[in-house]
Amino acid sequence: MRKPIIAGNWKMNKTPAEAAALVSELKPLVADAACDVVVCTPAVNFAAVSELIAGTNIALGSQNMHWEEKGAFTGELSASMLKASGVTYVILGHSERRQYFAETDETVNRKTLAAVKAGLIPIVCVGELKEQRLAGYTDALVTYQTLIALSGLTPEQVADVVIAYEPVWAIGTGLTATDEQANETIGVIRQAVRSVYGEAADKIRIQYGGSMNPKNAHGLMKQPEIDGGLIGGASLTAADFAKVVHFEKAPA
Ligand code: PGA
């Protein structure tokens, strides 16, 4: 049985004071969550957030990292820096990083290997553009992105990774993949993992992301292949994010 994982991706939002206010409000609302709960904040908030979540069921996540351990990489953060700041999860290869910051499948792979080596849990993002879906390339693309990202890991390591399937056309647009579309593509990703890593495919958790919110989370999470969500906009208010965390309750 895979434990569901709901992660908030705050993107470039929230100052330390705002982050502290959001997490303080969130803590009691998700204290009884049946799933893993993660907040991926901008790095300037790590100190404030890690202090507030100590001893709670909320884990801290980063939105990026560099693959090198240290050196002349101005503006970058290493896996060991994240680890020492209380970070447990790190989002890698988000489509916004691929689109605006020249992230490639190869750099995502390097980062994934470095994260695992440092004891961080990567949340590796894959997903197709609208034109790629319309042209029928979705399955081939997510298979390729997934297998390149994981290349070099052992099956045991792959079992602990999290993949986020995020159709790019559904991110921040209010358009969601249908429950069936999301389930089907996540099934394709799981099959790709199985083809190389065998039974690790039954353990690896694969989230859906893209305009997931309190209204659609229940239906998406009922799908057998969907193990969680990566939540952007709806993670910026405690009440909405808590409702997604409690996806088992039908929307009011
Ligand atoms: P969204 O973002 O929920 O605002 O669509 C999801 C993401 O980009 O991770």
PDB file of C-alpha atoms in Angstrom, residues 5-252:
ATOM      1  CA  ILE A   5       1.649  12.396  -0.362  1.00  0.00           C
ATOM      2  CA  ILE A   6       0.265  15.908  -0.751  1.00  0.00           C
ATOM      3  CA  ALA A   7       2.911  18.568  -1.325  1.00  0.00           C
ATOM      4  CA  GLY A   8       2.432  22.328  -1.628  1.00  0.00           C
ATOM      5  CA  ASN A   9       4.613  24.120  -4.167  1.00  0.00           C
ATOM      6  CA  TRP A  10       4.564  27.762  -3.091  1.00  0.00           C
ATOM      7  CA  LYS A  11       6.681  28.839  -6.076  1.00  0.00           C
ATOM      8  CA  MET A  12       7.980  32.432  -5.679  1.00  0.00           C
ATOM      9  CA  ASN A  13       5.489  33.409  -2.991  1.00  0.00           C
ATOM     10  CA  LYS A  14       5.638  34.244   0.733  1.00  0.00           C
ATOM     11  CA  THR A  15       8.169  36.189   2.786  1.00  0.00           C
ATOM     12  CA  PRO A  16       9.421  34.559   6.008  1.00  0.00           C
ATOM     13  CA  ALA A  17       6.732  36.360   8.036  1.00  0.00           C
ATOM     14  CA  GLU A  18       4.003  35.298   5.579  1.00  0.00           C
ATOM     15  CA  ALA A  19       5.360  31.748   5.502  1.00  0.00           C
ATOM     16  CA  ALA A  20       5.282  31.567   9.301  1.00  0.00           C
ATOM     17  CA  ALA A  21       1.682  32.798   9.340  1.00  0.00           C
ATOM     18  CA  LEU A  22       0.602  30.239   6.729  1.00  0.00           C
ATOM     19  CA  VAL A  23       2.314  27.300   8.425  1.00  0.00           C
ATOM     20  CA  SER A  24       1.003  28.287  11.866  1.00  0.00           C
ATOM     21  CA  GLU A  25      -2.523  28.301  10.461  1.00  0.00           C
ATOM     22  CA  LEU A  26      -1.968  25.047   8.607  1.00  0.00           C
ATOM     23  CA  LYS A  27      -0.528  22.976  11.472  1.00  0.00           C
ATOM     24  CA  PRO A  28      -3.743  22.298  13.417  1.00  0.00           C
ATOM     25  CA  LEU A  29      -5.744  21.825  10.213  1.00  0.00           C
ATOM     26  CA  VAL A  30      -3.579  18.933   8.967  1.00  0.00           C
ATOM     27  CA  ALA A  31      -2.465  17.417  12.296  1.00  0.00           C
ATOM     28  CA  ASP A  32      -4.743  14.396  11.755  1.00  0.00           C
ATOM     29  CA  ALA A  33      -3.808  13.872   8.074  1.00  0.00           C
ATOM     30  CA  ALA A  34      -3.688  10.298   6.863  1.00  0.00           C
ATOM     31  CA  CYS A  35      -1.179  11.224   4.138  1.00  0.00           C
ATOM     32  CA  ASP A  36       2.326  12.687   4.098  1.00  0.00           C
ATOM     33  CA  VAL A  37       2.185  16.498   4.064  1.00  0.00           C
ATOM     34  CA  VAL A  38       4.969  18.619   2.568  1.00  0.00           C
ATOM     35  CA  VAL A  39       5.422  22.362   2.058  1.00  0.00           C
ATOM     36  CA  CYS A  40       7.977  23.386  -0.582  1.00  0.00           C
ATOM     37  CA  THR A  41       8.848  26.973   0.246  1.00  0.00           C
ATOM     38  CA  PRO A  42      11.355  29.435  -1.172  1.00  0.00           C
ATOM     39  CA  ALA A  43      14.719  28.824   0.529  1.00  0.00           C
ATOM     40  CA  VAL A  44      14.601  32.129   2.436  1.00  0.00           C
ATOM     41  CA  ASN A  45      11.799  30.578   4.501  1.00  0.00           C
ATOM     42  CA  PHE A  46      13.556  27.359   5.498  1.00  0.00           C
ATOM     43  CA  ALA A  47      14.607  28.637   8.945  1.00  0.00           C
ATOM     44  CA  ALA A  48      11.212  30.063   9.870  1.00  0.00           C
ATOM     45  CA  VAL A  49       9.266  27.072   8.588  1.00  0.00           C
ATOM     46  CA  SER A  50      11.544  24.320   9.945  1.00  0.00           C
ATOM     47  CA  GLU A  51      11.319  25.806  13.427  1.00  0.00           C
ATOM     48  CA  LEU A  52       7.520  25.892  13.267  1.00  0.00           C
ATOM     49  CA  ILE A  53       7.071  22.356  11.929  1.00  0.00           C
ATOM     50  CA  ALA A  54       9.501  20.653  14.348  1.00  0.00           C
ATOM     51  CA  GLY A  55       7.668  17.745  15.962  1.00  0.00           C
ATOM     52  CA  THR A  56       4.669  17.992  13.589  1.00  0.00           C
ATOM     53  CA  ASN A  57       3.603  15.814  10.652  1.00  0.00           C
ATOM     54  CA  ILE A  58       4.542  18.527   8.123  1.00  0.00           C
ATOM     55  CA  ALA A  59       7.802  18.052   6.208  1.00  0.00           C
ATOM     56  CA  LEU A  60       9.852  20.776   4.555  1.00  0.00           C
ATOM     57  CA  GLY A  61      10.629  20.777   0.834  1.00  0.00           C
ATOM     58  CA  SER A  62      12.781  22.844  -1.501  1.00  0.00           C
ATOM     59  CA  GLN A  63      11.814  23.807  -5.072  1.00  0.00           C
ATOM     60  CA  ASN A  64      15.229  23.213  -6.656  1.00  0.00           C
ATOM     61  CA  MET A  65      18.899  22.511  -5.919  1.00  0.00           C
ATOM     62  CA  HIS A  66      22.237  22.208  -7.724  1.00  0.00           C
ATOM     63  CA  TRP A  67      23.826  18.835  -8.479  1.00  0.00           C
ATOM     64  CA  GLU A  68      27.312  19.787  -7.297  1.00  0.00           C
ATOM     65  CA  GLU A  69      28.256  19.528  -3.654  1.00  0.00           C
ATOM     66  CA  LYS A  70      29.882  22.982  -3.491  1.00  0.00           C
ATOM     67  CA  GLY A  71      31.908  25.476  -5.490  1.00  0.00           C
ATOM     68  CA  ALA A  72      31.663  28.454  -7.802  1.00  0.00           C
ATOM     69  CA  PHE A  73      27.950  28.297  -8.679  1.00  0.00           C
ATOM     70  CA  THR A  74      26.686  31.740  -7.732  1.00  0.00           C
ATOM     71  CA  GLY A  75      23.129  31.753  -6.478  1.00  0.00           C
ATOM     72  CA  GLU A  76      22.809  27.978  -6.180  1.00  0.00           C
ATOM     73  CA  LEU A  77      22.168  25.673  -3.206  1.00  0.00           C
ATOM     74  CA  SER A  78      23.566  22.174  -2.677  1.00  0.00           C
ATOM     75  CA  ALA A  79      21.839  19.075  -1.364  1.00  0.00           C
ATOM     76  CA  SER A  80      23.842  19.148   1.865  1.00  0.00           C
ATOM     77  CA  MET A  81      22.845  22.790   2.456  1.00  0.00           C
ATOM     78  CA  LEU A  82      19.197  21.816   2.088  1.00  0.00           C
ATOM     79  CA  LYS A  83      19.633  18.817   4.360  1.00  0.00           C
ATOM     80  CA  ALA A  84      21.310  20.977   7.029  1.00  0.00           C
ATOM     81  CA  SER A  85      18.392  23.425   6.815  1.00  0.00           C
ATOM     82  CA  GLY A  86      15.794  20.822   7.733  1.00  0.00           C
ATOM     83  CA  VAL A  87      14.705  19.979   4.180  1.00  0.00           C
ATOM     84  CA  THR A  88      13.411  16.449   3.483  1.00  0.00           C
ATOM     85  CA  TYR A  89      12.017  16.725  -0.078  1.00  0.00           C
ATOM     86  CA  VAL A  90      13.207  18.584  -3.162  1.00  0.00           C
ATOM     87  CA  ILE A  91      11.189  19.317  -6.306  1.00  0.00           C
ATOM     88  CA  LEU A  92      13.340  18.689  -9.387  1.00  0.00           C
ATOM     89  CA  GLY A  93      12.634  19.437 -13.027  1.00  0.00           C
ATOM     90  CA  HIS A  94       9.477  21.467 -12.492  1.00  0.00           C
ATOM     91  CA  SER A  95       8.151  22.597 -15.879  1.00  0.00           C
ATOM     92  CA  GLU A  96       8.729  26.242 -14.929  1.00  0.00           C
ATOM     93  CA  ARG A  97      12.411  25.446 -14.353  1.00  0.00           C
ATOM     94  CA  ARG A  98      12.544  23.551 -17.654  1.00  0.00           C
ATOM     95  CA  GLN A  99      10.821  26.430 -19.465  1.00  0.00           C
ATOM     96  CA  TYR A 100      12.457  29.514 -17.895  1.00  0.00           C
ATOM     97  CA  PHE A 101      15.766  28.248 -16.469  1.00  0.00           C
ATOM     98  CA  ALA A 102      17.008  25.830 -19.118  1.00  0.00           C
ATOM     99  CA  GLU A 103      16.556  22.728 -16.978  1.00  0.00           C
ATOM    100  CA  THR A 104      17.036  19.607 -19.114  1.00  0.00           C
ATOM    101  CA  ASP A 105      16.422  15.896 -18.607  1.00  0.00           C
ATOM    102  CA  GLU A 106      20.158  15.537 -18.087  1.00  0.00           C
ATOM    103  CA  THR A 107      20.387  18.162 -15.326  1.00  0.00           C
ATOM    104  CA  VAL A 108      17.284  16.695 -13.700  1.00  0.00           C
ATOM    105  CA  ASN A 109      19.059  13.333 -13.663  1.00  0.00           C
ATOM    106  CA  ARG A 110      22.212  14.806 -12.116  1.00  0.00           C
ATOM    107  CA  LYS A 111      20.157  16.561  -9.470  1.00  0.00           C
ATOM    108  CA  THR A 112      18.137  13.416  -8.740  1.00  0.00           C
ATOM    109  CA  LEU A 113      21.310  11.387  -8.171  1.00  0.00           C
ATOM    110  CA  ALA A 114      22.797  14.119  -5.942  1.00  0.00           C
ATOM    111  CA  ALA A 115      19.593  14.444  -3.908  1.00  0.00           C
ATOM    112  CA  VAL A 116      19.327  10.708  -3.274  1.00  0.00           C
ATOM    113  CA  LYS A 117      23.008  10.516  -2.376  1.00  0.00           C
ATOM    114  CA  ALA A 118      22.481  13.250   0.230  1.00  0.00           C
ATOM    115  CA  GLY A 119      19.424  11.510   1.702  1.00  0.00           C
ATOM    116  CA  LEU A 120      16.835  13.898   0.270  1.00  0.00           C
ATOM    117  CA  ILE A 121      13.666  12.619  -1.373  1.00  0.00           C
ATOM    118  CA  PRO A 122      13.330  14.016  -4.913  1.00  0.00           C
ATOM    119  CA  ILE A 123       9.934  14.964  -6.309  1.00  0.00           C
ATOM    120  CA  VAL A 124      10.746  14.628 -10.006  1.00  0.00           C
ATOM    121  CA  CYS A 125       8.338  16.486 -12.300  1.00  0.00           C
ATOM    122  CA  VAL A 126       7.426  15.208 -15.746  1.00  0.00           C
ATOM    123  CA  GLY A 127       4.658  16.175 -18.128  1.00  0.00           C
ATOM    124  CA  GLU A 128       3.713  17.148 -21.643  1.00  0.00           C
ATOM    125  CA  LEU A 129       2.896  20.411 -23.380  1.00  0.00           C
ATOM    126  CA  LYS A 130      -0.553  20.820 -24.910  1.00  0.00           C
ATOM    127  CA  GLU A 131       0.786  20.384 -28.465  1.00  0.00           C
ATOM    128  CA  GLN A 132       2.556  17.193 -27.424  1.00  0.00           C
ATOM    129  CA  ARG A 133      -0.675  15.749 -26.019  1.00  0.00           C
ATOM    130  CA  LEU A 134      -2.596  16.725 -29.145  1.00  0.00           C
ATOM    131  CA  ALA A 135       0.084  15.124 -31.313  1.00  0.00           C
ATOM    132  CA  GLY A 136      -0.133  11.877 -29.342  1.00  0.00           C
ATOM    133  CA  TYR A 137       3.346  12.083 -27.789  1.00  0.00           C
ATOM    134  CA  THR A 138       2.367  12.094 -24.112  1.00  0.00           C
ATOM    135  CA  ASP A 139       3.175   8.474 -23.287  1.00  0.00           C
ATOM    136  CA  ALA A 140       6.522   8.462 -25.082  1.00  0.00           C
ATOM    137  CA  LEU A 141       7.526  11.778 -23.546  1.00  0.00           C
ATOM    138  CA  VAL A 142       6.701  10.979 -19.916  1.00  0.00           C
ATOM    139  CA  THR A 143       8.365   7.575 -20.296  1.00  0.00           C
ATOM    140  CA  TYR A 144      11.522   9.223 -21.604  1.00  0.00           C
ATOM    141  CA  GLN A 145      11.549  12.002 -18.980  1.00  0.00           C
ATOM    142  CA  THR A 146      11.005   9.511 -16.166  1.00  0.00           C
ATOM    143  CA  LEU A 147      13.625   6.986 -17.218  1.00  0.00           C
ATOM    144  CA  ILE A 148      16.302   9.618 -17.876  1.00  0.00           C
ATOM    145  CA  ALA A 149      15.624  11.262 -14.494  1.00  0.00           C
ATOM    146  CA  LEU A 150      15.984   7.951 -12.623  1.00  0.00           C
ATOM    147  CA  SER A 151      18.933   6.626 -14.613  1.00  0.00           C
ATOM    148  CA  GLY A 152      21.752   5.452 -12.331  1.00  0.00           C
ATOM    149  CA  LEU A 153      19.585   4.765  -9.281  1.00  0.00           C
ATOM    150  CA  THR A 154      19.116   1.271  -7.849  1.00  0.00           C
ATOM    151  CA  PRO A 155      15.610  -0.245  -7.636  1.00  0.00           C
ATOM    152  CA  GLU A 156      15.704   0.305  -3.843  1.00  0.00           C
ATOM    153  CA  GLN A 157      16.460   3.990  -4.356  1.00  0.00           C
ATOM    154  CA  VAL A 158      13.797   4.330  -7.054  1.00  0.00           C
ATOM    155  CA  ALA A 159      11.188   2.908  -4.664  1.00  0.00           C
ATOM    156  CA  ASP A 160      11.627   5.960  -2.397  1.00  0.00           C
ATOM    157  CA  VAL A 161      11.519   8.622  -5.116  1.00  0.00           C
ATOM    158  CA  VAL A 162       8.347  10.623  -5.778  1.00  0.00           C
ATOM    159  CA  ILE A 163       7.318  11.470  -9.348  1.00  0.00           C
ATOM    160  CA  ALA A 164       4.907  14.307 -10.077  1.00  0.00           C
ATOM    161  CA  TYR A 165       3.003  14.007 -13.333  1.00  0.00           C
ATOM    162  CA  GLU A 166       2.127  17.576 -14.258  1.00  0.00           C
ATOM    163  CA  PRO A 167       0.634  18.179 -17.700  1.00  0.00           C
ATOM    164  CA  VAL A 168       2.082  21.613 -18.488  1.00  0.00           C
ATOM    165  CA  TRP A 169      -1.210  22.811 -19.991  1.00  0.00           C
ATOM    166  CA  ALA A 170      -2.904  22.217 -16.615  1.00  0.00           C
ATOM    167  CA  ILE A 171      -0.472  24.190 -14.441  1.00  0.00           C
ATOM    168  CA  GLY A 172      -1.894  27.449 -13.126  1.00  0.00           C
ATOM    169  CA  THR A 173      -4.505  27.497 -15.870  1.00  0.00           C
ATOM    170  CA  GLY A 174      -7.532  26.160 -14.044  1.00  0.00           C
ATOM    171  CA  LEU A 175      -7.598  23.315 -16.587  1.00  0.00           C
ATOM    172  CA  THR A 176      -7.211  19.919 -14.950  1.00  0.00           C
ATOM    173  CA  ALA A 177      -6.578  16.636 -16.657  1.00  0.00           C
ATOM    174  CA  THR A 178      -9.681  14.497 -16.224  1.00  0.00           C
ATOM    175  CA  ASP A 179      -9.414  11.915 -13.458  1.00  0.00           C
ATOM    176  CA  GLU A 180      -9.142   9.220 -16.128  1.00  0.00           C
ATOM    177  CA  GLN A 181      -6.505  11.063 -18.199  1.00  0.00           C
ATOM    178  CA  ALA A 182      -4.336  11.622 -15.125  1.00  0.00           C
ATOM    179  CA  ASN A 183      -4.755   8.026 -13.989  1.00  0.00           C
ATOM    180  CA  GLU A 184      -3.939   6.663 -17.418  1.00  0.00           C
ATOM    181  CA  THR A 185      -0.750   8.687 -17.880  1.00  0.00           C
ATOM    182  CA  ILE A 186       0.413   7.912 -14.346  1.00  0.00           C
ATOM    183  CA  GLY A 187      -0.156   4.249 -15.200  1.00  0.00           C
ATOM    184  CA  VAL A 188       2.123   4.709 -18.215  1.00  0.00           C
ATOM    185  CA  ILE A 189       4.804   6.235 -15.963  1.00  0.00           C
ATOM    186  CA  ARG A 190       4.492   3.342 -13.503  1.00  0.00           C
ATOM    187  CA  GLN A 191       4.815   0.857 -16.352  1.00  0.00           C
ATOM    188  CA  ALA A 192       7.969   2.625 -17.545  1.00  0.00           C
ATOM    189  CA  VAL A 193       9.427   2.327 -14.037  1.00  0.00           C
ATOM    190  CA  ARG A 194       8.446  -1.359 -13.959  1.00  0.00           C
ATOM    191  CA  SER A 195      10.167  -2.058 -17.259  1.00  0.00           C
ATOM    192  CA  VAL A 196      13.541  -1.082 -15.773  1.00  0.00           C
ATOM    193  CA  TYR A 197      13.200  -1.339 -11.990  1.00  0.00           C
ATOM    194  CA  GLY A 198      10.684  -4.172 -11.558  1.00  0.00           C
ATOM    195  CA  GLU A 199       8.769  -4.188  -8.294  1.00  0.00           C
ATOM    196  CA  ALA A 200      10.023  -0.726  -7.306  1.00  0.00           C
ATOM    197  CA  ALA A 201       7.113   0.385  -9.531  1.00  0.00           C
ATOM    198  CA  ASP A 202       4.665  -0.849  -6.894  1.00  0.00           C
ATOM    199  CA  LYS A 203       6.329   1.314  -4.245  1.00  0.00           C
ATOM    200  CA  ILE A 204       7.215   4.538  -6.046  1.00  0.00           C
ATOM    201  CA  ARG A 205       4.672   7.253  -5.385  1.00  0.00           C
ATOM    202  CA  ILE A 206       3.374   9.194  -8.378  1.00  0.00           C
ATOM    203  CA  GLN A 207       1.502  12.439  -7.806  1.00  0.00           C
ATOM    204  CA  TYR A 208      -0.748  14.422 -10.092  1.00  0.00           C
ATOM    205  CA  GLY A 209      -0.195  18.177 -10.369  1.00  0.00           C
ATOM    206  CA  GLY A 210      -1.921  20.908 -12.351  1.00  0.00           C
ATOM    207  CA  SER A 211      -4.760  23.013 -10.931  1.00  0.00           C
ATOM    208  CA  MET A 212      -5.499  20.417  -8.228  1.00  0.00           C
ATOM    209  CA  ASN A 213      -7.750  22.017  -5.615  1.00  0.00           C
ATOM    210  CA  PRO A 214     -10.310  21.277  -2.884  1.00  0.00           C
ATOM    211  CA  LYS A 215     -13.000  20.589  -5.510  1.00  0.00           C
ATOM    212  CA  ASN A 216     -11.200  18.085  -7.722  1.00  0.00           C
ATOM    213  CA  ALA A 217      -8.778  16.417  -5.260  1.00  0.00           C
ATOM    214  CA  HIS A 218     -11.325  13.849  -4.055  1.00  0.00           C
ATOM    215  CA  GLY A 219     -12.029  12.517  -7.540  1.00  0.00           C
ATOM    216  CA  LEU A 220      -8.412  12.501  -8.646  1.00  0.00           C
ATOM    217  CA  MET A 221      -7.241  10.742  -5.486  1.00  0.00           C
ATOM    218  CA  LYS A 222      -9.855   8.009  -5.937  1.00  0.00           C
ATOM    219  CA  GLN A 223      -8.015   6.854  -9.046  1.00  0.00           C
ATOM    220  CA  PRO A 224      -5.918   3.776  -8.313  1.00  0.00           C
ATOM    221  CA  GLU A 225      -2.669   4.998  -9.884  1.00  0.00           C
ATOM    222  CA  ILE A 226      -2.680   8.489  -8.314  1.00  0.00           C
ATOM    223  CA  ASP A 227      -0.722   8.559  -5.053  1.00  0.00           C
ATOM    224  CA  GLY A 228      -0.867  12.246  -4.222  1.00  0.00           C
ATOM    225  CA  GLY A 229      -0.756  15.789  -5.484  1.00  0.00           C
ATOM    226  CA  LEU A 230       1.685  18.618  -6.117  1.00  0.00           C
ATOM    227  CA  ILE A 231      -0.351  21.704  -5.398  1.00  0.00           C
ATOM    228  CA  GLY A 232       0.539  25.212  -6.549  1.00  0.00           C
ATOM    229  CA  GLY A 233      -2.121  27.920  -6.235  1.00  0.00           C
ATOM    230  CA  ALA A 234      -4.285  26.030  -3.747  1.00  0.00           C
ATOM    231  CA  SER A 235      -1.338  25.566  -1.373  1.00  0.00           C
ATOM    232  CA  LEU A 236      -1.061  29.309  -0.699  1.00  0.00           C
ATOM    233  CA  THR A 237      -3.997  29.426   1.691  1.00  0.00           C
ATOM    234  CA  ALA A 238      -4.139  27.122   4.716  1.00  0.00           C
ATOM    235  CA  ALA A 239      -7.850  26.337   4.411  1.00  0.00           C
ATOM    236  CA  ASP A 240      -7.614  25.263   0.759  1.00  0.00           C
ATOM    237  CA  PHE A 241      -4.439  23.247   1.200  1.00  0.00           C
ATOM    238  CA  ALA A 242      -5.879  21.505   4.270  1.00  0.00           C
ATOM    239  CA  LYS A 243      -8.944  20.525   2.228  1.00  0.00           C
ATOM    240  CA  VAL A 244      -6.717  18.938  -0.402  1.00  0.00           C
ATOM    241  CA  VAL A 245      -4.784  17.133   2.350  1.00  0.00           C
ATOM    242  CA  HIS A 246      -8.146  15.765   3.526  1.00  0.00           C
ATOM    243  CA  PHE A 247      -9.019  14.613   0.013  1.00  0.00           C
ATOM    244  CA  GLU A 248     -10.851  11.576   1.400  1.00  0.00           C
ATOM    245  CA  LYS A 249     -13.724  13.869   2.379  1.00  0.00           C
ATOM    246  CA  ALA A 250     -16.024  14.540  -0.542  1.00  0.00           C
ATOM    247  CA  PRO A 251     -16.026  18.249  -1.519  1.00  0.00           C
ATOM    248  CA  ALA A 252     -18.810  20.261   0.135  1.00  0.00           C
TER     249      ALA A 252
END
